[in-house]
């Protein structure tokens, strides 16, 4: 057990372990860091060493109720603030987060094992960017005037939905949370976030920082497990909107509960995103693009990871060799070391799951396997949850590695002979989140971009979520869009019609 938690530091704190201890054992409800009603906690581990770094408050239905009641009370006055004022407060939060990027980056690296330079710092900066983007959108909460009749003024106004329940995963928890809370708050809602059990610390710190600026009760945070804390949040009668990012399996459960209550849901679920590489592509740029696309620096723990790479046959063998060589050159090691490109897998559970897929791929008859990069040699990391990136070739389409989301550093590469065949293969998936096409023939590229079943298609690049660009999947990848103006208007407000007969 850890020492009794002390007060959280006022200034940015670059001692991530001290900060983790200071945040221990707390939810944030009604503007205050408070223990779970039950007093119970659960341990948080550093996946690079498997040592305990903190205890998190173990949330249950009573904690959910306390947080939602606070949020419901706060929402009444929050919604009365002019929209631009709400936006201005969220923009001030962006500045405060900017000042804390380095500490947040270190803290998220500690709890998730994501490399500081390639992942954690990037994520912390993106959070500030998303808050600043939405902070400027208050004046976009506009309605319309409708030409109903000559002496009737008919207008629509955008109103907030009320209390938003947000459930987030562990892979990019700060960023994925920002995509939910920023538009929800600017639109006049208040929020209760349930953090992922593996990574509750950095998001709690963000919540604490933002609570220095926002009125109490607007932004509340609970830690805890899915069935005990997430499910009661979704089911709470005063939660009038649910937004979820995580597995398709839990997305369906969340969606069913929300349907019973008749409240809207946004779901950002899994993916099995294809990358289509044509022989006329810029070869080196595309190989580098495959590293980014597969999110190797995040150990492939991304819903948009290019886990199916289709390469036109004339360059197939050369491409696989070049990709393997490039991944080989990546440095796997201590997430907090600036030299590290690739950190760890998040948890023992995910580690075991990914290893099972790799073992299955290796056992698949005729399959080619390349295990790349070197496991860290540092004795301090001997227990760490490191997995070598694996590149598979010659797997049958029926293989689980080709069909299922692995959420680890495992990609499958296939040769193809013509655009129609590769389109059919790419679309032959239950998922439809993201896709990329690499070619200098824009006729082919744009044709495929229109015909790929995915929410986000990129040609000759494969960036992660960006503020201002609509993001969200089709098929089993989800419902609704995030990251854009549209997401705020369509998913965090409803349109009310008001008519005045002055005849
Ligand atoms: P998960 O879907 O179980 O967890 C995501 C969030 O949902 C967590 O906060 C969890 O506590 C919560 N949750 C779990 N059960 C719940 C319930 N019954 N009601 C309400 N909330 C609940 O994902 P998990 O177990 O962490 O990972 C399993 C797989 O899911 C991964 O291997 C990956 O394939 C996929 N995944 C996809 C993500 C994405 O970004 N689309 C993120 C994380 C996982
Ligand atoms: Mg789960």
Short mmCIF file of N, CA and C in Angstrom, two decimals, residues 75-241:
data_model
loop_
_atom_site.label_atom_id
_atom_site.label_comp_id
_atom_site.label_asym_id
_atom_site.label_seq_id
_atom_site.Cartn_x
_atom_site.Cartn_y
_atom_site.Cartn_z
N UNK A 75 -25.12 22.10 -13.90
CA UNK A 75 -25.49 22.31 -15.30
C UNK A 75 -26.47 23.49 -15.47
N UNK A 76 -27.33 23.66 -14.47
CA UNK A 76 -28.35 24.73 -14.60
C UNK A 76 -27.69 26.09 -14.74
N UNK A 77 -26.71 26.39 -13.91
CA UNK A 77 -26.08 27.72 -14.04
C UNK A 77 -25.03 27.75 -15.17
N UNK A 78 -24.38 26.63 -15.42
CA UNK A 78 -23.41 26.57 -16.53
C UNK A 78 -24.09 26.89 -17.86
N UNK A 79 -25.28 26.32 -18.05
CA UNK A 79 -25.99 26.53 -19.32
C UNK A 79 -26.43 27.99 -19.48
N UNK A 80 -26.55 28.70 -18.35
CA UNK A 80 -27.00 30.10 -18.44
C UNK A 80 -25.86 31.05 -18.79
N UNK A 81 -24.63 30.59 -18.64
CA UNK A 81 -23.52 31.45 -19.07
C UNK A 81 -23.59 31.61 -20.58
N UNK A 82 -23.29 32.80 -21.09
CA UNK A 82 -23.25 32.94 -22.56
C UNK A 82 -22.27 31.93 -23.16
N UNK A 83 -22.62 31.39 -24.32
CA UNK A 83 -21.82 30.32 -24.92
C UNK A 83 -20.36 30.74 -25.12
N UNK A 84 -20.16 31.99 -25.52
CA UNK A 84 -18.76 32.41 -25.76
C UNK A 84 -17.97 32.47 -24.46
N UNK A 85 -18.68 32.77 -23.37
CA UNK A 85 -18.00 32.80 -22.06
C UNK A 85 -17.59 31.37 -21.67
N UNK A 86 -18.49 30.42 -21.92
CA UNK A 86 -18.11 29.03 -21.64
C UNK A 86 -16.89 28.64 -22.47
N UNK A 87 -16.95 29.04 -23.75
CA UNK A 87 -15.81 28.74 -24.63
C UNK A 87 -14.53 29.38 -24.11
N UNK A 88 -14.66 30.62 -23.64
CA UNK A 88 -13.46 31.33 -23.16
C UNK A 88 -12.87 30.59 -21.95
N UNK A 89 -13.72 30.04 -21.10
CA UNK A 89 -13.20 29.30 -19.94
C UNK A 89 -12.50 28.02 -20.40
N UNK A 90 -13.08 27.35 -21.39
CA UNK A 90 -12.44 26.13 -21.91
C UNK A 90 -11.11 26.51 -22.59
N UNK A 91 -11.08 27.65 -23.25
CA UNK A 91 -9.82 28.10 -23.88
C UNK A 91 -8.77 28.39 -22.81
N UNK A 92 -9.20 28.94 -21.67
CA UNK A 92 -8.24 29.17 -20.57
C UNK A 92 -7.71 27.84 -20.05
N UNK A 93 -8.58 26.84 -20.02
CA UNK A 93 -8.13 25.49 -19.61
C UNK A 93 -7.04 25.01 -20.56
N UNK A 94 -7.20 25.32 -21.86
CA UNK A 94 -6.19 24.91 -22.86
C UNK A 94 -4.84 25.50 -22.50
N UNK A 95 -4.85 26.77 -22.09
CA UNK A 95 -3.58 27.41 -21.73
C UNK A 95 -2.95 26.76 -20.51
N UNK A 96 -3.80 26.43 -19.55
CA UNK A 96 -3.27 25.80 -18.34
C UNK A 96 -2.70 24.41 -18.67
N UNK A 97 -3.40 23.68 -19.52
CA UNK A 97 -2.89 22.35 -19.92
C UNK A 97 -1.56 22.52 -20.67
N UNK A 98 -1.49 23.54 -21.52
CA UNK A 98 -0.23 23.79 -22.25
C UNK A 98 0.92 23.97 -21.28
N UNK A 99 0.66 24.68 -20.19
CA UNK A 99 1.73 24.92 -19.21
C UNK A 99 2.10 23.63 -18.47
N UNK A 100 1.22 22.63 -18.55
CA UNK A 100 1.45 21.37 -17.83
C UNK A 100 1.75 20.20 -18.77
N UNK A 101 2.06 20.49 -20.02
CA UNK A 101 2.27 19.41 -20.99
C UNK A 101 3.34 18.43 -20.52
N UNK A 102 4.43 18.97 -20.04
CA UNK A 102 5.55 18.09 -19.70
C UNK A 102 5.19 17.15 -18.54
N UNK A 103 4.52 17.68 -17.53
CA UNK A 103 4.17 16.80 -16.41
C UNK A 103 3.12 15.77 -16.84
N UNK A 104 2.17 16.20 -17.66
CA UNK A 104 1.14 15.25 -18.11
C UNK A 104 1.77 14.16 -18.97
N UNK A 105 2.73 14.56 -19.80
CA UNK A 105 3.41 13.59 -20.65
C UNK A 105 4.14 12.55 -19.80
N UNK A 106 4.81 13.01 -18.76
CA UNK A 106 5.55 12.07 -17.91
C UNK A 106 4.58 11.16 -17.14
N UNK A 107 3.49 11.74 -16.69
CA UNK A 107 2.53 10.95 -15.91
C UNK A 107 1.85 9.89 -16.78
N UNK A 108 1.49 10.25 -18.00
CA UNK A 108 0.81 9.28 -18.86
C UNK A 108 1.81 8.20 -19.30
N UNK A 109 3.07 8.59 -19.47
CA UNK A 109 4.10 7.59 -19.81
C UNK A 109 4.26 6.60 -18.66
N UNK A 110 4.20 7.11 -17.44
CA UNK A 110 4.36 6.25 -16.27
C UNK A 110 3.23 5.23 -16.18
N UNK A 111 2.00 5.68 -16.39
CA UNK A 111 0.88 4.75 -16.15
C UNK A 111 0.52 3.90 -17.36
N UNK A 112 0.90 4.35 -18.57
CA UNK A 112 0.52 3.56 -19.76
C UNK A 112 1.71 2.88 -20.43
N UNK A 113 2.93 3.32 -20.14
CA UNK A 113 4.10 2.75 -20.82
C UNK A 113 4.30 3.30 -22.22
N UNK A 114 3.60 4.38 -22.56
CA UNK A 114 3.78 4.97 -23.90
C UNK A 114 5.01 5.87 -23.89
N UNK A 115 5.81 5.74 -24.94
CA UNK A 115 7.08 6.48 -24.98
C UNK A 115 6.84 7.99 -24.91
N UNK A 116 7.67 8.65 -24.12
CA UNK A 116 7.51 10.08 -23.87
C UNK A 116 7.64 10.91 -25.14
N UNK A 117 8.70 10.68 -25.90
CA UNK A 117 8.98 11.54 -27.05
C UNK A 117 8.02 11.29 -28.20
N UNK A 118 7.78 10.01 -28.51
CA UNK A 118 7.01 9.71 -29.72
C UNK A 118 5.50 9.73 -29.47
N UNK A 119 5.06 9.55 -28.23
CA UNK A 119 3.63 9.40 -27.98
C UNK A 119 3.10 10.34 -26.89
N UNK A 120 3.65 10.23 -25.70
CA UNK A 120 3.02 10.88 -24.55
C UNK A 120 3.00 12.40 -24.66
N UNK A 121 4.13 12.95 -25.07
CA UNK A 121 4.19 14.42 -25.21
C UNK A 121 3.28 14.89 -26.33
N UNK A 122 3.23 14.11 -27.39
CA UNK A 122 2.37 14.45 -28.52
C UNK A 122 0.91 14.49 -28.05
N UNK A 123 0.54 13.49 -27.27
CA UNK A 123 -0.84 13.42 -26.79
C UNK A 123 -1.17 14.63 -25.91
N UNK A 124 -0.28 14.96 -24.99
CA UNK A 124 -0.56 16.08 -24.07
C UNK A 124 -0.73 17.38 -24.85
N UNK A 125 0.11 17.59 -25.85
CA UNK A 125 -0.03 18.81 -26.67
C UNK A 125 -1.35 18.82 -27.43
N UNK A 126 -1.76 17.64 -27.90
CA UNK A 126 -3.01 17.58 -28.67
C UNK A 126 -4.22 17.91 -27.79
N UNK A 127 -4.15 17.52 -26.53
CA UNK A 127 -5.25 17.86 -25.61
C UNK A 127 -5.43 19.37 -25.56
N UNK A 128 -4.31 20.10 -25.40
CA UNK A 128 -4.40 21.56 -25.34
C UNK A 128 -4.97 22.10 -26.65
N UNK A 129 -4.57 21.50 -27.76
CA UNK A 129 -5.05 21.95 -29.07
C UNK A 129 -6.56 21.74 -29.20
N UNK A 130 -7.03 20.59 -28.75
CA UNK A 130 -8.47 20.30 -28.86
C UNK A 130 -9.28 21.26 -27.98
N UNK A 131 -8.79 21.51 -26.76
CA UNK A 131 -9.52 22.43 -25.88
C UNK A 131 -9.52 23.84 -26.47
N UNK A 132 -8.40 24.22 -27.06
CA UNK A 132 -8.35 25.56 -27.63
C UNK A 132 -9.25 25.66 -28.86
N UNK A 133 -9.30 24.61 -29.66
CA UNK A 133 -10.20 24.60 -30.84
C UNK A 133 -11.65 24.77 -30.41
N UNK A 134 -12.11 23.92 -29.49
CA UNK A 134 -13.52 24.02 -29.07
C UNK A 134 -13.79 25.30 -28.30
N UNK A 135 -12.77 25.79 -27.58
CA UNK A 135 -12.95 27.04 -26.83
C UNK A 135 -13.36 28.19 -27.73
N UNK A 136 -12.99 28.13 -29.00
CA UNK A 136 -13.33 29.19 -29.94
C UNK A 136 -14.67 28.99 -30.63
N UNK A 137 -15.38 27.93 -30.30
CA UNK A 137 -16.59 27.61 -31.08
C UNK A 137 -17.90 27.99 -30.40
N UNK A 138 -17.81 28.70 -29.28
CA UNK A 138 -19.05 29.06 -28.56
C UNK A 138 -20.06 29.76 -29.45
N UNK A 139 -19.58 30.68 -30.28
CA UNK A 139 -20.52 31.46 -31.10
C UNK A 139 -21.10 30.66 -32.26
N UNK A 140 -20.66 29.43 -32.43
CA UNK A 140 -21.22 28.58 -33.50
C UNK A 140 -22.48 27.84 -33.04
N UNK A 141 -22.88 28.02 -31.80
CA UNK A 141 -24.07 27.31 -31.30
C UNK A 141 -25.32 28.08 -31.76
N UNK A 142 -25.46 28.19 -33.07
CA UNK A 142 -26.49 29.02 -33.66
C UNK A 142 -27.70 28.20 -34.09
N UNK A 143 -28.83 28.85 -34.15
CA UNK A 143 -30.01 28.21 -34.71
C UNK A 143 -30.34 28.81 -36.07
N UNK A 144 -31.57 28.54 -36.51
CA UNK A 144 -32.00 29.02 -37.82
C UNK A 144 -33.32 29.76 -37.69
N UNK A 145 -33.65 30.57 -38.69
CA UNK A 145 -35.03 31.05 -38.75
C UNK A 145 -35.68 30.31 -39.91
N UNK A 146 -36.93 29.90 -39.68
CA UNK A 146 -37.61 29.02 -40.63
C UNK A 146 -38.79 29.78 -41.25
N UNK A 147 -38.90 29.85 -42.59
CA UNK A 147 -39.99 30.60 -43.23
C UNK A 147 -41.31 29.83 -43.17
N UNK A 148 -41.98 29.88 -42.01
CA UNK A 148 -43.17 29.06 -41.81
C UNK A 148 -44.42 29.77 -42.34
N UNK A 149 -44.67 30.98 -41.89
CA UNK A 149 -45.84 31.74 -42.34
C UNK A 149 -45.51 33.22 -42.18
N UNK A 150 -46.21 34.10 -42.93
CA UNK A 150 -45.83 35.52 -42.94
C UNK A 150 -45.83 36.16 -41.55
N UNK A 151 -46.79 35.82 -40.72
CA UNK A 151 -46.84 36.50 -39.42
C UNK A 151 -46.47 35.56 -38.27
N UNK A 152 -45.65 34.59 -38.61
CA UNK A 152 -45.13 33.71 -37.56
C UNK A 152 -43.59 33.73 -37.64
N UNK A 153 -43.00 34.12 -36.54
CA UNK A 153 -41.53 34.01 -36.47
C UNK A 153 -41.22 32.61 -35.95
N UNK A 154 -40.50 31.84 -36.74
CA UNK A 154 -40.17 30.47 -36.34
C UNK A 154 -38.66 30.33 -36.34
N UNK A 155 -38.12 30.01 -35.17
CA UNK A 155 -36.66 29.88 -35.07
C UNK A 155 -36.30 28.58 -34.36
N UNK A 156 -35.09 28.13 -34.62
CA UNK A 156 -34.57 27.01 -33.83
C UNK A 156 -33.41 27.52 -32.99
N UNK A 157 -33.30 26.95 -31.80
CA UNK A 157 -32.16 27.27 -30.95
C UNK A 157 -31.50 25.96 -30.53
N UNK A 158 -30.18 26.03 -30.30
CA UNK A 158 -29.42 24.86 -29.85
C UNK A 158 -29.39 24.84 -28.34
N UNK A 159 -29.85 23.77 -27.75
CA UNK A 159 -29.81 23.66 -26.29
C UNK A 159 -28.95 22.48 -25.87
N UNK A 160 -28.30 22.63 -24.71
CA UNK A 160 -27.51 21.49 -24.22
C UNK A 160 -28.41 20.33 -23.83
N UNK A 161 -27.82 19.14 -23.71
CA UNK A 161 -28.62 17.95 -23.39
C UNK A 161 -28.76 17.75 -21.89
N UNK A 162 -27.79 18.24 -21.12
CA UNK A 162 -27.84 18.07 -19.66
C UNK A 162 -26.53 17.50 -19.16
N UNK A 163 -26.62 16.42 -18.39
CA UNK A 163 -25.39 15.77 -17.90
C UNK A 163 -24.94 14.73 -18.92
N UNK A 164 -23.68 14.81 -19.29
CA UNK A 164 -23.09 13.85 -20.23
C UNK A 164 -22.26 12.83 -19.44
N UNK A 165 -22.48 11.56 -19.69
CA UNK A 165 -21.64 10.50 -19.11
C UNK A 165 -20.63 10.07 -20.16
N UNK A 166 -19.36 10.16 -19.83
CA UNK A 166 -18.31 9.83 -20.80
C UNK A 166 -17.47 8.68 -20.26
N UNK A 167 -17.29 7.67 -21.09
CA UNK A 167 -16.46 6.51 -20.69
C UNK A 167 -15.31 6.41 -21.67
N UNK A 168 -14.11 6.34 -21.11
CA UNK A 168 -12.92 6.43 -21.97
C UNK A 168 -12.00 5.21 -21.77
N UNK A 169 -11.19 4.91 -22.77
CA UNK A 169 -10.25 3.79 -22.67
C UNK A 169 -8.87 4.27 -22.22
N UNK A 170 -7.90 3.36 -22.28
CA UNK A 170 -6.57 3.62 -21.73
C UNK A 170 -5.52 3.95 -22.78
N UNK A 171 -5.84 3.77 -24.07
CA UNK A 171 -4.76 3.88 -25.07
C UNK A 171 -4.30 5.31 -25.31
N UNK A 172 -5.26 6.23 -25.48
CA UNK A 172 -4.94 7.66 -25.57
C UNK A 172 -5.95 8.38 -24.69
N UNK A 173 -5.93 8.14 -23.40
CA UNK A 173 -7.04 8.58 -22.55
C UNK A 173 -7.22 10.08 -22.47
N UNK A 174 -6.13 10.82 -22.46
CA UNK A 174 -6.26 12.28 -22.33
C UNK A 174 -6.89 12.87 -23.58
N UNK A 175 -6.40 12.44 -24.73
CA UNK A 175 -6.91 12.97 -26.00
C UNK A 175 -8.37 12.55 -26.23
N UNK A 176 -8.64 11.26 -26.00
CA UNK A 176 -10.00 10.78 -26.27
C UNK A 176 -10.99 11.43 -25.31
N UNK A 177 -10.54 11.72 -24.10
CA UNK A 177 -11.40 12.45 -23.16
C UNK A 177 -11.64 13.88 -23.65
N UNK A 178 -10.58 14.53 -24.10
CA UNK A 178 -10.71 15.92 -24.56
C UNK A 178 -11.74 16.02 -25.69
N UNK A 179 -11.77 15.03 -26.58
CA UNK A 179 -12.73 15.05 -27.69
C UNK A 179 -14.17 15.03 -27.19
N UNK A 180 -14.36 14.54 -25.98
CA UNK A 180 -15.72 14.45 -25.42
C UNK A 180 -16.03 15.67 -24.55
N UNK A 181 -15.15 15.96 -23.60
CA UNK A 181 -15.50 17.00 -22.63
C UNK A 181 -15.51 18.39 -23.24
N UNK A 182 -14.60 18.66 -24.18
CA UNK A 182 -14.52 20.03 -24.70
C UNK A 182 -15.81 20.44 -25.43
N UNK A 183 -16.29 19.66 -26.41
CA UNK A 183 -17.54 20.07 -27.06
C UNK A 183 -18.72 20.01 -26.10
N UNK A 184 -18.73 19.02 -25.20
CA UNK A 184 -19.86 18.90 -24.26
C UNK A 184 -19.96 20.15 -23.40
N UNK A 185 -18.84 20.59 -22.87
CA UNK A 185 -18.85 21.76 -21.97
C UNK A 185 -19.19 23.04 -22.72
N UNK A 186 -18.55 23.25 -23.86
CA UNK A 186 -18.81 24.50 -24.59
C UNK A 186 -20.29 24.58 -24.97
N UNK A 187 -20.89 23.43 -25.26
CA UNK A 187 -22.32 23.42 -25.64
C UNK A 187 -23.25 23.60 -24.44
N UNK A 188 -22.70 23.67 -23.23
CA UNK A 188 -23.54 23.96 -22.07
C UNK A 188 -23.93 22.75 -21.24
N UNK A 189 -23.33 21.62 -21.55
CA UNK A 189 -23.57 20.42 -20.74
C UNK A 189 -22.54 20.37 -19.61
N UNK A 190 -22.80 19.55 -18.61
CA UNK A 190 -21.75 19.23 -17.65
C UNK A 190 -21.41 17.74 -17.82
N UNK A 191 -20.25 17.32 -17.32
CA UNK A 191 -19.81 15.96 -17.62
C UNK A 191 -19.36 15.18 -16.39
N UNK A 192 -19.60 13.88 -16.47
CA UNK A 192 -19.01 12.94 -15.52
C UNK A 192 -18.24 11.94 -16.38
N UNK A 193 -16.93 11.88 -16.15
CA UNK A 193 -16.08 10.95 -16.90
C UNK A 193 -15.76 9.75 -16.04
N UNK A 194 -15.84 8.55 -16.62
CA UNK A 194 -15.35 7.34 -15.95
C UNK A 194 -14.05 6.97 -16.67
N UNK A 195 -12.95 7.06 -15.96
CA UNK A 195 -11.65 6.77 -16.59
C UNK A 195 -11.46 5.27 -16.74
N UNK A 196 -10.48 4.90 -17.55
CA UNK A 196 -10.17 3.48 -17.73
C UNK A 196 -9.39 2.99 -16.52
N UNK A 197 -9.66 1.78 -16.10
CA UNK A 197 -9.05 1.27 -14.87
C UNK A 197 -7.52 1.17 -14.95
N UNK A 198 -6.99 1.10 -16.18
CA UNK A 198 -5.55 0.99 -16.34
C UNK A 198 -4.86 2.35 -16.27
N UNK A 199 -5.58 3.43 -16.59
CA UNK A 199 -4.92 4.73 -16.75
C UNK A 199 -5.77 5.88 -16.21
N UNK A 200 -5.94 5.95 -14.89
CA UNK A 200 -6.82 6.99 -14.35
C UNK A 200 -6.10 8.27 -13.91
N UNK A 201 -4.77 8.31 -13.96
CA UNK A 201 -4.05 9.37 -13.26
C UNK A 201 -3.95 10.67 -14.07
N UNK A 202 -3.44 10.59 -15.30
CA UNK A 202 -3.24 11.82 -16.07
C UNK A 202 -4.59 12.50 -16.35
N UNK A 203 -5.63 11.72 -16.59
CA UNK A 203 -6.93 12.35 -16.85
C UNK A 203 -7.47 13.00 -15.57
N UNK A 204 -7.17 12.41 -14.42
CA UNK A 204 -7.59 13.02 -13.16
C UNK A 204 -6.85 14.33 -12.95
N UNK A 205 -5.57 14.35 -13.29
CA UNK A 205 -4.79 15.60 -13.16
C UNK A 205 -5.39 16.67 -14.09
N UNK A 206 -5.75 16.29 -15.30
CA UNK A 206 -6.37 17.27 -16.21
C UNK A 206 -7.66 17.79 -15.60
N UNK A 207 -8.44 16.90 -15.05
CA UNK A 207 -9.71 17.29 -14.44
C UNK A 207 -9.45 18.27 -13.29
N UNK A 208 -8.45 17.94 -12.49
CA UNK A 208 -8.12 18.82 -11.36
C UNK A 208 -7.68 20.19 -11.87
N UNK A 209 -6.83 20.21 -12.87
CA UNK A 209 -6.36 21.50 -13.42
C UNK A 209 -7.54 22.30 -13.96
N UNK A 210 -8.41 21.65 -14.71
CA UNK A 210 -9.53 22.38 -15.31
C UNK A 210 -10.52 22.86 -14.24
N UNK A 211 -10.58 22.13 -13.14
CA UNK A 211 -11.47 22.56 -12.05
C UNK A 211 -10.94 23.81 -11.33
N UNK A 212 -9.71 24.20 -11.63
CA UNK A 212 -9.24 25.49 -11.10
C UNK A 212 -9.88 26.65 -11.86
N UNK A 213 -10.40 26.35 -13.04
CA UNK A 213 -10.96 27.39 -13.90
C UNK A 213 -12.48 27.26 -14.02
N UNK A 214 -12.97 26.05 -14.17
CA UNK A 214 -14.41 25.83 -14.37
C UNK A 214 -15.15 25.90 -13.03
N UNK A 215 -16.43 26.29 -13.05
CA UNK A 215 -17.21 26.23 -11.82
C UNK A 215 -17.32 24.79 -11.31
N UNK A 216 -17.40 24.61 -9.98
CA UNK A 216 -17.45 23.25 -9.43
C UNK A 216 -18.65 22.47 -9.96
N UNK A 217 -18.42 21.19 -10.22
CA UNK A 217 -19.52 20.33 -10.67
C UNK A 217 -19.64 20.21 -12.17
N UNK A 218 -18.97 21.10 -12.93
CA UNK A 218 -19.09 21.04 -14.39
C UNK A 218 -18.35 19.83 -14.96
N UNK A 219 -17.21 19.52 -14.35
CA UNK A 219 -16.38 18.43 -14.88
C UNK A 219 -15.98 17.54 -13.71
N UNK A 220 -16.58 16.34 -13.67
CA UNK A 220 -16.34 15.39 -12.58
C UNK A 220 -15.67 14.15 -13.13
N UNK A 221 -14.90 13.49 -12.28
CA UNK A 221 -14.15 12.31 -12.75
C UNK A 221 -14.22 11.20 -11.72
N UNK A 222 -14.56 10.02 -12.22
CA UNK A 222 -14.58 8.83 -11.37
C UNK A 222 -13.61 7.80 -11.91
N UNK A 223 -12.94 7.08 -11.02
CA UNK A 223 -12.16 5.93 -11.46
C UNK A 223 -12.86 4.68 -10.99
N UNK A 224 -12.63 3.58 -11.73
CA UNK A 224 -13.27 2.33 -11.34
C UNK A 224 -13.42 1.42 -12.53
N UNK A 225 -14.05 0.29 -12.28
CA UNK A 225 -14.17 -0.75 -13.32
C UNK A 225 -15.48 -0.60 -14.09
N UNK A 226 -15.50 -1.26 -15.25
CA UNK A 226 -16.63 -1.10 -16.16
C UNK A 226 -17.98 -1.47 -15.56
N UNK A 227 -18.15 -2.72 -15.14
CA UNK A 227 -19.48 -3.12 -14.67
C UNK A 227 -19.90 -2.39 -13.39
N UNK A 228 -18.94 -2.09 -12.50
CA UNK A 228 -19.29 -1.50 -11.20
C UNK A 228 -19.44 0.01 -11.25
N UNK A 229 -18.73 0.67 -12.17
CA UNK A 229 -18.74 2.14 -12.18
C UNK A 229 -19.21 2.69 -13.53
N UNK A 230 -18.77 2.06 -14.63
CA UNK A 230 -19.19 2.52 -15.96
C UNK A 230 -20.67 2.26 -16.20
N UNK A 231 -21.11 1.04 -15.89
CA UNK A 231 -22.51 0.66 -16.17
C UNK A 231 -23.50 1.55 -15.40
N UNK A 232 -23.31 1.80 -14.09
CA UNK A 232 -24.25 2.69 -13.40
C UNK A 232 -24.23 4.12 -13.94
N UNK A 233 -23.10 4.54 -14.48
CA UNK A 233 -23.07 5.89 -15.07
C UNK A 233 -23.96 5.94 -16.32
N UNK A 234 -23.83 4.91 -17.15
CA UNK A 234 -24.65 4.87 -18.37
C UNK A 234 -26.13 4.78 -18.00
N UNK A 235 -26.42 4.02 -16.94
CA UNK A 235 -27.83 3.77 -16.58
C UNK A 235 -28.45 4.89 -15.76
N UNK A 236 -27.65 5.81 -15.24
CA UNK A 236 -28.19 6.83 -14.33
C UNK A 236 -29.27 7.67 -15.02
N UNK A 237 -30.44 7.82 -14.38
CA UNK A 237 -31.54 8.53 -15.06
C UNK A 237 -31.21 9.98 -15.40
N UNK A 238 -30.31 10.61 -14.66
CA UNK A 238 -30.02 12.02 -14.95
C UNK A 238 -28.89 12.18 -15.98
N UNK A 239 -28.32 11.09 -16.44
CA UNK A 239 -27.35 11.19 -17.54
C UNK A 239 -28.14 11.18 -18.84
N UNK A 240 -28.08 12.29 -19.58
CA UNK A 240 -28.96 12.47 -20.74
C UNK A 240 -28.24 12.27 -22.07
N UNK A 241 -26.97 11.91 -21.99
CA UNK A 241 -26.20 11.63 -23.20
C UNK A 241 -25.02 10.77 -22.78
#
